[in-house]
Amino acid sequence: MTSGNEIIPAPRAVEGPARCGVLLDDRTTLWAAPGTETTERWLRATLGAALGLPLRTGPEQARDGVRLLLDDTMEPETYRLGVGVREGVEIRGGDPAGVFWGAQTLRQLLGPEAFRRAPVRPGTRHGIPHQIIEDGPRFRWRGLLLDVARHFMPKEGVLRQLDLMAAHKLNVLHFHLTDDQGWRIEIERHPRLTEVGSWRSRTKFGHRASPLWDDRPHGGFYTRDDIREIVAYAADRHITVVPEIDVPGHSQAAIAAYPELGNTDVVDTRALSVWDTWGISPNVLAPTDRTLRFYEGVLEEVLDLFPSEFIHVGGDECPKDQWRASPTAQARIEELGLAGEDGLQAWFIGHFGTWLAARGRRLIGWDEILEGGLAEGAAVSSWRGRAGGIAAARAGHDVVMCPEQQVYLDHRQDGGADEPVPIGYVRGLEDVYRFEPVPPELTPDEARHVLGAQANVWTETMEDAARVDYQVFPRLAAFAEVAWSPLPAPERRDFAGFERRMAAHYERLDALGVAYRPPGGPKPWQKRPGVLGRPIEGPPPDC
């Protein structure tokens, strides 16, 4: 059994633990107050299955039972987990999410066996020391971006990622569904988006400068029912799924499916296919009414599938060369009195910001959308550093901090020669642990616009689930603590203490089957010798 001092992310306060405590066995009952049904189901299906505990329904005050309660005097997502002799286990939450996060902590207290799918020692009594844990999150947005456009992840893999997020108390899945290399969501009114746009003929293996290719066709997409299942599965774990439909750049897969979406007066868009390499495609959407109506139709179906407050529209890395050469684009700039091609992009994004607001949703996009002004209520994902987030917060816009120099998990974890497909700066476990989401330049009023933080997983060089595991873990555990726990300033954080707690956490990850990067370096089968990356030497810039 595990003490409260080995919990990740670290709780706010732990009283105890003491030697005596509670034993859970096949006689242990579960009582759940109205409003806690999602946690009740999860405890039986997940914890019960792992430990062989039926957790039958019993009276509220059953000796050594488990009780789930709501307490409206507590803040949202907070919980109080009490373990006491003759009192059993009580999880009291400020809302249903708080109760669920308390159940995640209970699972950690029960040791690594609680992270398996079936009991390895049937009939065992599972002890939890007497203690009281009081806890709650620092940020309301604790996110993970999963890029399924570059390398498709089948539905079962996405559901597994949601389970891993829940185990670390992360609550937003940023679902990157479209890009130059693939369109991954079924849209009924535009079937060629998946018939054509979800498959590419081959794939670059390694960085885009690599001479290596995987000549097998690659692709896949989620049906509308797949999406409904993913959203419902996430909701049961108190995770919000925020979809991303990228416009006006990163759109070659859509143009390959529907050539009229591209700048047909500049290039022969009928000759385009889904892109098979990495980088930034020059083929971007045409700024026409036809394109706007097409994507309004896409977004109508997206809104039907995703109930999230925010819808991500991308807005990043849009090359302007085709617009400069396009008589149609230049006529639109003149017609609207825009400030050149940058103004045209701002107009494009602004259109969808207004369109979403009229339907009760909020636009969020990468920090390029700040250029040319941003509609009231829109939010920014600050990826190119902290500067975009600072500018947005000072302008009164909400911000999610996800700077590539700090929390892009495709960046390499070590500078050693064995690191597979080394991309970007070295960002090890300690680097992520010392990431601070709130820029010190912000005043307290401005800092209130920082909704939280997000770690981004771009999958150009992650061809399968094992590669995703390797890049994401164990760093996601450090990120989760940054996003959840009230840590001191980066230089005063107890990384040595975090490493000690990680010793217990690695056993949990082992039980879950996570192919994480071992502290001592990659195992032989985790290496990718001879596959070209793009390492950048030295510390990342402070921008």
XYZ file of C-alpha atoms in Angstrom:
543
model
C 0.000 0.000 0.000
C 1.018 3.591 -0.676
C 1.048 6.589 1.635
C -0.317 10.000 0.741
C 3.282 11.175 0.437
C 3.723 9.185 -2.814
C 0.784 10.679 -4.692
C 1.274 12.283 -8.129
C 0.255 15.019 -8.649
C 1.076 16.115 -5.116
C -2.005 16.939 -3.003
C -2.411 20.224 -1.158
C -2.417 18.737 2.317
C -1.977 15.296 3.879
C -2.668 14.546 7.546
C -1.052 11.244 8.451
C -0.668 8.526 7.368
C -0.824 6.386 10.499
C -0.098 2.677 10.803
C -3.655 1.592 11.394
C -6.199 2.005 8.662
C -8.841 0.279 6.553
C -8.774 -3.101 4.834
C -10.744 -3.514 1.603
C -11.858 -7.020 0.618
C -14.782 -8.822 -1.011
C -17.044 -7.726 1.861
C -16.352 -4.013 1.337
C -19.432 -2.070 0.280
C -19.850 1.116 -1.758
C -22.393 3.832 -1.014
C -22.784 6.671 -3.527
C -24.803 9.844 -3.043
C -26.848 11.244 -5.937
C -24.550 13.054 -8.370
C -21.580 10.728 -7.875
C -22.682 8.031 -10.310
C -19.744 8.410 -12.717
C -17.276 7.705 -9.933
C -19.414 4.860 -8.592
C -19.361 3.185 -12.020
C -15.630 3.804 -12.452
C -14.774 2.350 -9.037
C -16.615 -0.877 -9.753
C -15.466 -1.239 -13.368
C -11.840 -0.245 -12.883
C -10.761 -0.542 -9.266
C -13.104 -3.430 -8.566
C -11.871 -5.345 -11.604
C -8.207 -4.724 -10.776
C -8.446 -5.955 -7.199
C -11.276 -8.457 -7.454
C -13.570 -6.345 -5.266
C -17.303 -6.568 -6.083
C -17.951 -3.319 -4.134
C -21.592 -4.192 -3.585
C -23.998 -1.449 -2.647
C -24.203 -1.077 1.113
C -25.372 1.327 3.831
C -23.806 4.771 4.104
C -22.153 4.085 7.460
C -20.925 0.556 6.759
C -17.769 -0.374 8.669
C -14.767 -0.302 6.323
C -17.061 0.718 3.465
C -16.445 3.353 0.788
C -18.680 6.446 0.703
C -19.018 9.051 -2.063
C -20.522 12.434 -1.179
C -20.998 15.921 -2.615
C -20.351 18.997 -0.489
C -21.512 22.358 -1.850
C -19.284 24.230 0.615
C -16.224 23.037 -1.329
C -14.813 24.513 -4.557
C -15.320 22.754 -7.922
C -12.931 19.838 -8.549
C -11.731 19.798 -4.939
C -12.011 16.734 -2.741
C -11.399 15.474 0.778
C -10.360 11.827 1.113
C -10.620 10.455 4.634
C -9.507 6.984 5.723
C -10.281 5.948 9.284
C -10.536 2.818 11.420
C -14.196 1.748 11.686
C -15.108 4.764 9.515
C -13.981 3.312 6.204
C -13.115 5.496 3.223
C -14.988 8.700 2.526
C -14.499 10.796 -0.627
C -16.227 14.152 -0.385
C -16.109 16.408 -3.453
C -17.082 19.955 -4.302
C -18.699 18.584 -7.459
C -18.823 15.241 -9.304
C -15.391 15.906 -10.797
C -13.918 16.425 -7.347
C -15.260 13.057 -6.203
C -13.712 11.450 -9.277
C -10.297 12.998 -8.648
C -10.513 11.716 -5.084
C -11.114 8.228 -6.473
C -7.956 8.581 -8.581
C -6.019 9.305 -5.400
C -7.617 6.304 -3.687
C -6.359 4.131 -6.530
C -2.803 5.341 -5.964
C -3.086 4.617 -2.228
C -3.902 1.001 -3.059
C -0.601 0.397 -4.856
C 0.369 -0.643 -8.397
C -1.914 -3.687 -8.423
C -4.847 -1.270 -8.534
C -3.676 -0.213 -12.020
C -4.095 -3.659 -13.567
C -7.151 -5.008 -15.378
C -7.577 -8.146 -13.288
C -6.374 -9.267 -9.857
C -2.955 -10.888 -9.689
C -3.546 -12.076 -6.094
C -7.240 -12.968 -5.823
C -8.703 -12.858 -2.355
C -6.092 -10.411 -1.019
C -7.143 -7.825 1.550
C -5.962 -4.361 0.481
C -4.924 -1.973 3.235
C -4.985 1.827 3.251
C -3.320 3.705 6.140
C -5.388 6.107 8.236
C -5.032 9.604 6.746
C -6.865 12.674 5.478
C -6.009 14.195 2.088
C -7.401 17.581 1.085
C -6.789 18.567 -2.480
C -7.854 20.592 -5.495
C -6.397 21.911 -8.756
C -4.439 25.080 -9.367
C -5.791 25.479 -12.936
C -9.131 24.725 -14.575
C -7.462 23.786 -17.912
C -5.036 20.888 -17.520
C -4.638 19.741 -21.058
C -3.008 17.298 -23.408
C -2.974 17.848 -27.169
C -3.066 14.608 -29.117
C -2.210 14.920 -32.816
C -3.964 12.106 -34.659
C -3.657 13.773 -38.071
C 0.049 13.080 -38.690
C -0.179 9.502 -37.421
C -3.650 8.127 -36.885
C -4.399 6.612 -33.488
C -7.233 4.056 -33.555
C -10.168 4.661 -31.247
C -9.007 2.166 -28.622
C -5.740 4.067 -28.349
C -7.591 7.336 -27.771
C -9.698 5.751 -25.031
C -6.490 4.492 -23.419
C -5.036 8.008 -23.530
C -8.153 9.293 -21.762
C -7.627 6.727 -19.013
C -4.003 7.814 -18.650
C -5.077 11.452 -18.498
C -7.639 10.674 -15.803
C -5.019 8.832 -13.758
C -3.008 12.081 -13.733
C -6.007 14.391 -13.092
C -5.794 16.045 -16.513
C -9.137 17.280 -17.755
C -8.886 18.626 -21.346
C -8.093 16.559 -24.440
C -7.209 18.903 -27.304
C -8.042 16.626 -30.240
C -6.034 17.669 -33.325
C -8.210 16.078 -36.004
C -7.168 17.700 -39.303
C -3.941 18.698 -40.990
C -2.080 18.519 -44.306
C -1.336 14.838 -43.718
C -4.828 13.614 -42.906
C -8.478 14.378 -42.091
C -9.694 12.195 -39.232
C -13.378 12.999 -38.579
C -16.382 11.851 -40.598
C -18.442 14.744 -41.979
C -21.669 13.443 -43.507
C -22.270 16.315 -45.917
C -18.687 16.178 -47.223
C -17.867 12.453 -47.506
C -14.701 12.912 -49.599
C -12.984 14.447 -46.554
C -12.569 10.907 -45.253
C -12.867 8.958 -48.504
C -9.879 10.852 -49.914
C -8.493 13.024 -47.126
C -7.985 10.350 -44.465
C -5.355 8.339 -46.398
C -1.911 9.145 -47.782
C 0.095 6.922 -50.101
C 3.294 6.873 -48.013
C 4.895 8.568 -45.000
C 8.221 10.239 -44.325
C 10.113 8.269 -41.659
C 11.918 10.638 -39.332
C 12.410 14.370 -39.769
C 11.385 15.845 -43.121
C 15.066 15.952 -44.166
C 15.302 12.185 -43.684
C 15.819 10.110 -46.855
C 13.713 7.298 -45.374
C 10.111 6.510 -46.329
C 7.491 4.087 -45.125
C 5.889 3.101 -48.440
C 2.755 1.632 -46.892
C -0.443 3.701 -47.217
C -1.348 5.259 -43.892
C -4.676 6.520 -42.627
C -7.906 6.104 -40.787
C -10.687 8.221 -39.363
C -13.291 8.312 -36.619
C -16.929 7.806 -37.539
C -19.512 10.044 -35.963
C -20.369 7.242 -33.534
C -16.670 6.813 -32.718
C -16.533 10.498 -31.815
C -19.683 10.224 -29.697
C -18.126 7.269 -27.872
C -14.850 9.120 -27.266
C -16.673 12.215 -25.987
C -18.920 10.156 -23.698
C -15.983 8.107 -22.399
C -14.119 11.321 -21.655
C -17.142 12.886 -19.953
C -17.425 9.888 -17.628
C -13.851 10.720 -16.590
C -14.619 14.452 -16.281
C -12.478 15.247 -19.304
C -13.611 17.758 -21.919
C -12.706 17.028 -25.541
C -11.884 20.201 -27.497
C -11.770 19.465 -31.248
C -9.395 21.233 -33.604
C -10.340 21.831 -37.246
C -7.354 23.636 -38.751
C -7.965 26.702 -40.980
C -6.820 28.409 -43.190
C -3.392 26.706 -43.246
C -2.568 23.044 -42.600
C -5.424 22.174 -44.959
C -3.922 20.202 -47.865
C -5.830 17.016 -46.988
C -9.128 18.917 -47.265
C -8.029 20.544 -50.551
C -7.009 17.155 -51.943
C -10.548 15.949 -51.241
C -12.278 19.118 -52.485
C -9.960 21.018 -54.878
C -12.311 23.999 -55.065
C -11.300 24.892 -51.494
C -7.805 25.829 -52.637
C -6.416 28.745 -54.587
C -7.363 27.425 -58.001
C -6.283 30.614 -59.766
C -2.687 29.998 -58.629
C -2.161 26.221 -58.584
C -3.813 23.158 -60.100
C -5.423 21.966 -56.892
C -6.865 18.927 -58.701
C -3.345 17.525 -58.847
C -2.854 17.703 -55.060
C -2.881 14.634 -52.843
C -2.809 14.236 -49.085
C 0.674 15.397 -48.050
C 3.169 12.645 -47.284
C 5.931 14.637 -45.600
C 6.292 17.015 -42.661
C 6.611 20.765 -42.324
C 4.291 23.530 -43.526
C 2.459 22.994 -46.792
C 2.150 26.049 -49.083
C -1.347 24.932 -50.081
C -3.864 26.906 -48.014
C -7.579 27.588 -48.196
C -8.908 30.182 -50.607
C -10.598 33.133 -48.845
C -13.868 32.704 -50.729
C -17.497 32.555 -49.694
C -17.586 28.962 -50.951
C -14.819 28.044 -48.497
C -16.584 29.799 -45.623
C -19.868 27.992 -46.335
C -18.032 24.646 -46.616
C -16.366 25.019 -43.215
C -19.547 26.333 -41.604
C -21.090 23.026 -42.667
C -18.148 21.138 -41.182
C -18.419 23.050 -37.924
C -22.181 22.511 -37.685
C -21.509 18.772 -37.528
C -18.581 19.303 -35.143
C -20.802 21.277 -32.759
C -23.347 18.471 -32.861
C -20.678 15.977 -31.763
C -18.648 18.028 -29.270
C -20.453 19.890 -26.444
C -17.270 21.727 -25.389
C -17.307 25.454 -24.644
C -14.245 25.943 -26.877
C -13.703 24.942 -30.501
C -10.113 25.167 -31.770
C -9.688 26.513 -35.310
C -5.904 26.332 -35.613
C -4.938 29.597 -37.338
C -1.203 28.922 -37.230
C 1.530 28.619 -39.829
C -0.454 29.873 -42.835
C 1.934 30.727 -45.699
C 0.707 33.762 -47.655
C 2.473 33.181 -51.004
C -0.595 31.794 -52.779
C -2.748 34.640 -51.517
C -0.184 37.179 -52.746
C -0.320 35.611 -56.194
C -4.096 35.084 -56.249
C -6.284 37.701 -58.009
C -9.236 36.327 -56.030
C -7.499 36.824 -52.692
C -6.245 40.275 -53.647
C -9.744 41.304 -54.730
C -11.102 40.190 -51.349
C -8.423 42.217 -49.536
C -9.407 45.306 -51.548
C -13.147 44.668 -51.178
C -12.913 44.415 -47.380
C -10.270 47.133 -46.962
C -7.921 44.747 -45.186
C -4.290 45.315 -44.213
C -2.776 42.876 -46.686
C -2.561 39.121 -46.382
C -2.173 39.211 -42.581
C -5.424 41.120 -42.406
C -7.011 38.508 -44.659
C -6.071 35.747 -42.221
C -7.446 37.781 -39.302
C -10.686 38.265 -41.250
C -10.893 34.519 -41.933
C -10.446 33.617 -38.260
C -12.696 36.459 -37.130
C -15.505 35.148 -39.314
C -15.520 31.842 -37.484
C -15.112 33.525 -34.120
C -18.339 35.451 -34.760
C -20.022 32.365 -36.202
C -19.170 30.263 -33.140
C -20.160 33.012 -30.687
C -23.593 33.222 -32.321
C -24.019 29.539 -31.447
C -22.926 29.874 -27.842
C -19.384 28.588 -28.319
C -15.956 30.189 -28.014
C -13.151 30.154 -30.542
C -9.652 29.257 -29.425
C -6.643 29.274 -31.747
C -2.865 29.335 -31.860
C -1.219 32.626 -30.951
C -0.935 33.754 -34.603
C -4.625 34.643 -34.400
C -3.643 37.681 -32.323
C -2.192 39.271 -35.462
C -4.780 41.648 -36.836
C -6.942 41.674 -33.718
C -9.117 39.119 -31.979
C -12.845 39.037 -31.335
C -14.160 39.452 -27.808
C -14.472 36.106 -26.039
C -11.873 34.329 -28.191
C -8.993 32.580 -26.445
C -5.386 31.859 -27.377
C -3.137 28.790 -27.194
C 0.295 30.330 -26.649
C 2.711 27.980 -28.439
C 5.564 30.058 -29.852
C 6.687 30.978 -26.345
C 5.181 33.083 -23.567
C 4.907 36.312 -25.580
C 1.601 35.459 -27.243
C 0.065 34.501 -23.927
C 1.291 37.702 -22.290
C -0.104 39.843 -25.120
C -3.442 38.026 -25.073
C -3.861 38.259 -21.289
C -3.015 41.963 -21.330
C -5.649 42.449 -24.020
C -8.241 40.702 -21.865
C -8.281 37.335 -23.642
C -8.123 33.961 -21.925
C -4.954 31.961 -22.509
C -3.758 28.370 -22.395
C 0.015 28.233 -21.968
C 1.715 25.548 -24.094
C 5.074 26.998 -25.215
C 6.980 24.698 -27.539
C 10.264 25.419 -25.774
C 8.888 23.923 -22.537
C 6.031 21.455 -23.028
C 6.165 20.085 -26.574
C 6.607 16.418 -25.786
C 7.861 15.577 -29.269
C 11.084 17.355 -28.221
C 13.840 14.983 -27.120
C 14.231 13.983 -23.484
C 18.015 13.670 -23.450
C 21.048 14.725 -25.448
C 22.456 11.210 -25.773
C 23.146 9.547 -29.107
C 20.613 6.785 -28.367
C 17.609 9.110 -28.112
C 15.186 8.022 -30.873
C 14.527 10.548 -33.678
C 15.847 13.496 -31.646
C 13.720 16.588 -32.233
C 14.230 20.079 -30.822
C 15.639 21.070 -27.459
C 16.444 18.694 -24.623
C 13.445 18.800 -22.303
C 13.960 16.242 -19.567
C 11.751 15.348 -16.639
C 13.205 18.093 -14.467
C 12.798 20.713 -17.205
C 9.088 19.959 -17.470
C 8.751 19.916 -13.672
C 10.153 23.443 -13.509
C 7.808 24.831 -16.164
C 5.746 27.742 -14.840
C 2.494 28.451 -16.733
C 1.924 31.992 -15.410
C 4.457 34.482 -16.816
C 5.856 36.664 -14.014
C 5.355 39.750 -16.190
C 1.575 39.556 -15.707
C -0.242 41.491 -13.009
C -2.632 39.515 -10.782
C -5.618 40.745 -12.840
C -3.908 39.758 -16.091
C -2.831 36.396 -14.658
C -6.477 35.514 -14.063
C -6.779 35.108 -17.833
C -4.389 32.137 -17.753
C -6.881 29.272 -17.849
C -4.103 26.767 -17.385
C -1.519 24.795 -19.296
C -1.272 22.101 -21.904
C 1.364 19.610 -23.039
C 1.369 19.035 -26.805
C 2.057 15.709 -28.521
C 2.802 16.200 -32.230
C 3.145 12.812 -33.866
C 5.222 13.329 -37.031
C 7.928 11.058 -35.601
C 5.621 8.852 -33.495
C 4.498 6.092 -35.793
C 2.705 3.975 -33.183
C 1.394 3.870 -29.611
C 4.743 2.735 -28.183
C 6.470 5.805 -29.615
C 3.742 8.042 -28.171
C 4.190 6.399 -24.766
C 7.954 6.919 -24.908
C 7.703 10.620 -25.741
C 4.863 11.385 -23.325
C 5.944 9.476 -20.223
C 7.251 10.028 -17.639
C 7.174 13.745 -18.539
C 3.380 13.906 -18.465
C 3.491 13.031 -14.756
C 5.687 16.079 -14.128
C 3.436 18.259 -16.271
C 0.346 17.022 -14.427
C 1.854 18.124 -11.120
C 2.666 21.547 -12.580
C -0.932 21.963 -13.763
C -2.600 20.579 -10.613
C -0.460 21.301 -7.561
C 0.292 24.670 -5.906
C 4.036 24.431 -6.452
C 6.542 27.104 -5.398
C 8.580 29.095 -7.919
C 10.445 26.867 -10.407
C 13.851 27.260 -8.784
C 12.433 26.267 -5.358
C 10.608 23.127 -6.472
C 11.631 19.892 -4.802
C 12.566 17.848 -7.833
C 14.448 15.318 -5.687
C 11.234 14.707 -3.747
C 9.309 14.357 -7.007
C 11.830 11.769 -8.221
C 11.336 9.797 -4.997
C 7.590 9.751 -5.597
C 8.189 8.744 -9.204
C 9.804 5.523 -7.953
C 6.308 4.438 -6.869
C 4.715 5.938 -9.971
C 6.891 3.949 -12.379
C 5.384 0.803 -10.868
C 1.909 2.163 -11.627
C 2.927 2.929 -15.214
C 4.364 -0.582 -15.512
C 1.062 -2.058 -14.351
C -0.749 0.069 -16.948
C 1.577 -1.184 -19.684
C 2.980 2.257 -20.496
C 6.174 2.060 -22.594
C 7.742 5.096 -20.917
C 11.336 6.256 -21.256
C 13.289 4.626 -18.405
C 15.322 7.022 -16.216
C 18.530 5.376 -17.422
C 17.767 5.832 -21.102
C 15.952 3.998 -23.890
C 15.779 0.241 -24.020
C 17.158 -1.392 -27.179
C 13.739 -1.701 -28.827
C 12.937 1.944 -28.085
C 15.862 3.252 -30.139
C 15.603 4.251 -33.793
C 19.221 4.080 -34.991
C 19.865 5.858 -38.281
C 16.522 7.714 -38.360
C 17.237 11.404 -38.843
C 15.887 13.926 -36.340
C 16.358 17.662 -35.909
C 18.124 18.278 -32.597
C 18.709 21.853 -31.452
C 21.631 22.389 -29.138
C 21.716 24.597 -26.060
C 18.931 25.798 -23.782
C 15.674 26.955 -25.375
C 15.146 30.711 -25.742
C 13.168 32.515 -23.072
C 10.534 34.050 -25.308
